[in-house]
Amino acid sequence: MAGPGGDMTPRSAVVVGAGIVGLSTAWFLQDRGVHVTVVERDEVGAGASWGNAGWLSPGLAMPLTSPHVLAEGLHGLADRRAPLSIPVRPDPRLWGFLLRFAAHCRTRYWRQAVQDYLPLLTESLPAFDTLAAEGVEVAAHDASVVAGFGTKRASDGLVRELALVRRLGVPVSFDDLDRDELRTLRPQLSDRAIAGVRLDGQRFVDPGRLLDGLALSVVSRGATVRPRFTVSSITADRGRIAVFPEEGPPVTADVAVVATGARLDDLVRSPGVRTRVRAGRGYSFSVPTDAPVTGPIYLPGVRVACTPYRGQLRVAGTMEFRASDDPMDVKRVDAIVDSARPLLTGVRWDERSRPRVGSRPVTADALPVLGATRQPGVFVAGGHGMWGVTLGPVTGRLLAEQITTGKQPAELIPFDPLR
């Protein structure tokens, strides 16, 4: 894998996974002179990236292991309609994962995790700016995120959390809102939303169009994208990596990057990667509204995110710990509608689109896995939880730096897959 002049910079890479993280990594590898092949088991962006709410929101992209999530998990055991859904069934691996997750739901750990995230949060929007400046059709819209609550007490809780996040170093600007201010900013919020918060300096995108634009850019710069390529194994031989499909010849390169989201464990098992990744499934759909939607709406009490989407409102929510291939549970969609309906008005719920379910990659310590595995020449990029779109490009930039220089950036040390 020696490059020109005898250095050890890889000249070729195969990226497994064509979601936002995989495509971003491919793009930034190309920016460093690496020839890239992208393989994808389905179509480009067909997974959780496409169905994402599309928020570019470093002010909210916090680790999932906040202490109150533990209480939500216990509630989810008793109520299948709760935002956090945990199946009550014998599954030792799932329960082992959840126990490890619960052990991390401590204030002291969460604060440290926020500080670990800080470099990614700070550089997340500039990474999108880099893509846009180089011709990628990002089409990001600057907009505040407006959060609505049924009680002032609940709204004050978010204000306290944002104030803490700001003290920890996250650059975030926010203001309290009363009922009238909420309705002025977001006409879709009903009279039941009596208090809220406006979070400034955020953005949103159409995730499908972003992925299409990123894939088009990667291809125009010389990459090959191969959909319907289901990887069965990855091997190394004499300094070359071979990525084998279920049928047909392998794709070979100097290095491989596994960015398969919630399926990451399928290809890089221990001892290759110590940190396990589970599927935390989310559901989304779009719905017409009587008034135009001017920006993102957040309903923290029911964990529902809403975004302007192709003339309608995209509604996304729930965290369901089930296998990626399990059938869609339509009751989860009904639960999202029932929880959001009281706080929203002018939304034609009965005309909603066919829902989608996507598997977010979740780790027990709420930190992504980014970097080299024990298998020489094989790297991983995943475990971003709900924040893959926000953190995808900055992840790709930092990982491309590590791959091409052989040095782990300081920003990636907390996310080492061998931690």
PDB file of N, CA, C and O in Angstrom, residues 13 17 23 30 62 87 115 147 156 219 251 388:
ATOM      1  N   ALA A  13      -9.164   2.575  -1.176  1.00  0.00           N
ATOM      2  CA  ALA A  13      -9.977   2.195  -0.019  1.00  0.00           C
ATOM      3  C   ALA A  13     -11.319   1.699  -0.499  1.00  0.00           C
ATOM      4  O   ALA A  13     -11.851   2.180  -1.507  1.00  0.00           O
ATOM      5  N   GLY A  17     -20.799   0.635   3.179  1.00  0.00           N
ATOM      6  CA  GLY A  17     -21.909   1.401   3.729  1.00  0.00           C
ATOM      7  C   GLY A  17     -22.031   2.757   3.068  1.00  0.00           C
ATOM      8  O   GLY A  17     -21.083   3.548   3.085  1.00  0.00           O
ATOM      9  N   LEU A  23     -20.403   7.739   3.171  1.00  0.00           N
ATOM     10  CA  LEU A  23     -20.167   8.631   2.037  1.00  0.00           C
ATOM     11  C   LEU A  23     -19.279   9.808   2.424  1.00  0.00           C
ATOM     12  O   LEU A  23     -18.444  10.258   1.632  1.00  0.00           O
ATOM     13  N   GLN A  30     -11.104  10.832  -0.637  1.00  0.00           N
ATOM     14  CA  GLN A  30     -10.795  11.331  -1.985  1.00  0.00           C
ATOM     15  C   GLN A  30     -10.075  12.669  -1.915  1.00  0.00           C
ATOM     16  O   GLN A  30      -9.164  12.939  -2.706  1.00  0.00           O
ATOM     17  N   MET A  62     -26.410  15.507  22.044  1.00  0.00           N
ATOM     18  CA  MET A  62     -25.793  15.107  23.300  1.00  0.00           C
ATOM     19  C   MET A  62     -25.759  13.586  23.443  1.00  0.00           C
ATOM     20  O   MET A  62     -26.558  12.874  22.823  1.00  0.00           O
ATOM     21  N   PRO A  87     -38.302  -4.425  24.307  1.00  0.00           N
ATOM     22  CA  PRO A  87     -39.121  -5.641  24.277  1.00  0.00           C
ATOM     23  C   PRO A  87     -38.878  -6.508  25.512  1.00  0.00           C
ATOM     24  O   PRO A  87     -37.731  -6.688  25.939  1.00  0.00           O
ATOM     25  N   GLN A 115     -18.004  16.427  27.081  1.00  0.00           N
ATOM     26  CA  GLN A 115     -16.687  17.003  26.778  1.00  0.00           C
ATOM     27  C   GLN A 115     -15.959  16.197  25.704  1.00  0.00           C
ATOM     28  O   GLN A 115     -15.236  16.758  24.880  1.00  0.00           O
ATOM     29  N   ALA A 147     -38.575  24.292  20.623  1.00  0.00           N
ATOM     30  CA  ALA A 147     -39.079  23.201  21.458  1.00  0.00           C
ATOM     31  C   ALA A 147     -40.323  23.663  22.199  1.00  0.00           C
ATOM     32  O   ALA A 147     -40.336  24.755  22.787  1.00  0.00           O
ATOM     33  N   ASP A 156     -38.432  24.670  31.663  1.00  0.00           N
ATOM     34  CA  ASP A 156     -37.307  25.097  32.498  1.00  0.00           C
ATOM     35  C   ASP A 156     -36.252  24.000  32.604  1.00  0.00           C
ATOM     36  O   ASP A 156     -35.052  24.283  32.719  1.00  0.00           O
ATOM     37  N   VAL A 219     -18.964  10.072  -6.841  1.00  0.00           N
ATOM     38  CA  VAL A 219     -18.829   9.419  -8.146  1.00  0.00           C
ATOM     39  C   VAL A 219     -18.142  10.351  -9.142  1.00  0.00           C
ATOM     40  O   VAL A 219     -17.268   9.928  -9.914  1.00  0.00           O
ATOM     41  N   VAL A 251     -13.883  -7.155  -3.740  1.00  0.00           N
ATOM     42  CA  VAL A 251     -13.294  -5.853  -4.031  1.00  0.00           C
ATOM     43  C   VAL A 251     -12.049  -5.727  -3.165  1.00  0.00           C
ATOM     44  O   VAL A 251     -12.110  -5.963  -1.953  1.00  0.00           O
ATOM     45  N   GLY A 388     -26.148  10.765  13.580  1.00  0.00           N
ATOM     46  CA  GLY A 388     -25.304  10.416  12.452  1.00  0.00           C
ATOM     47  C   GLY A 388     -25.239  11.495  11.380  1.00  0.00           C
ATOM     48  O   GLY A 388     -24.186  11.737  10.799  1.00  0.00           O
TER      49      GLY A 388
END
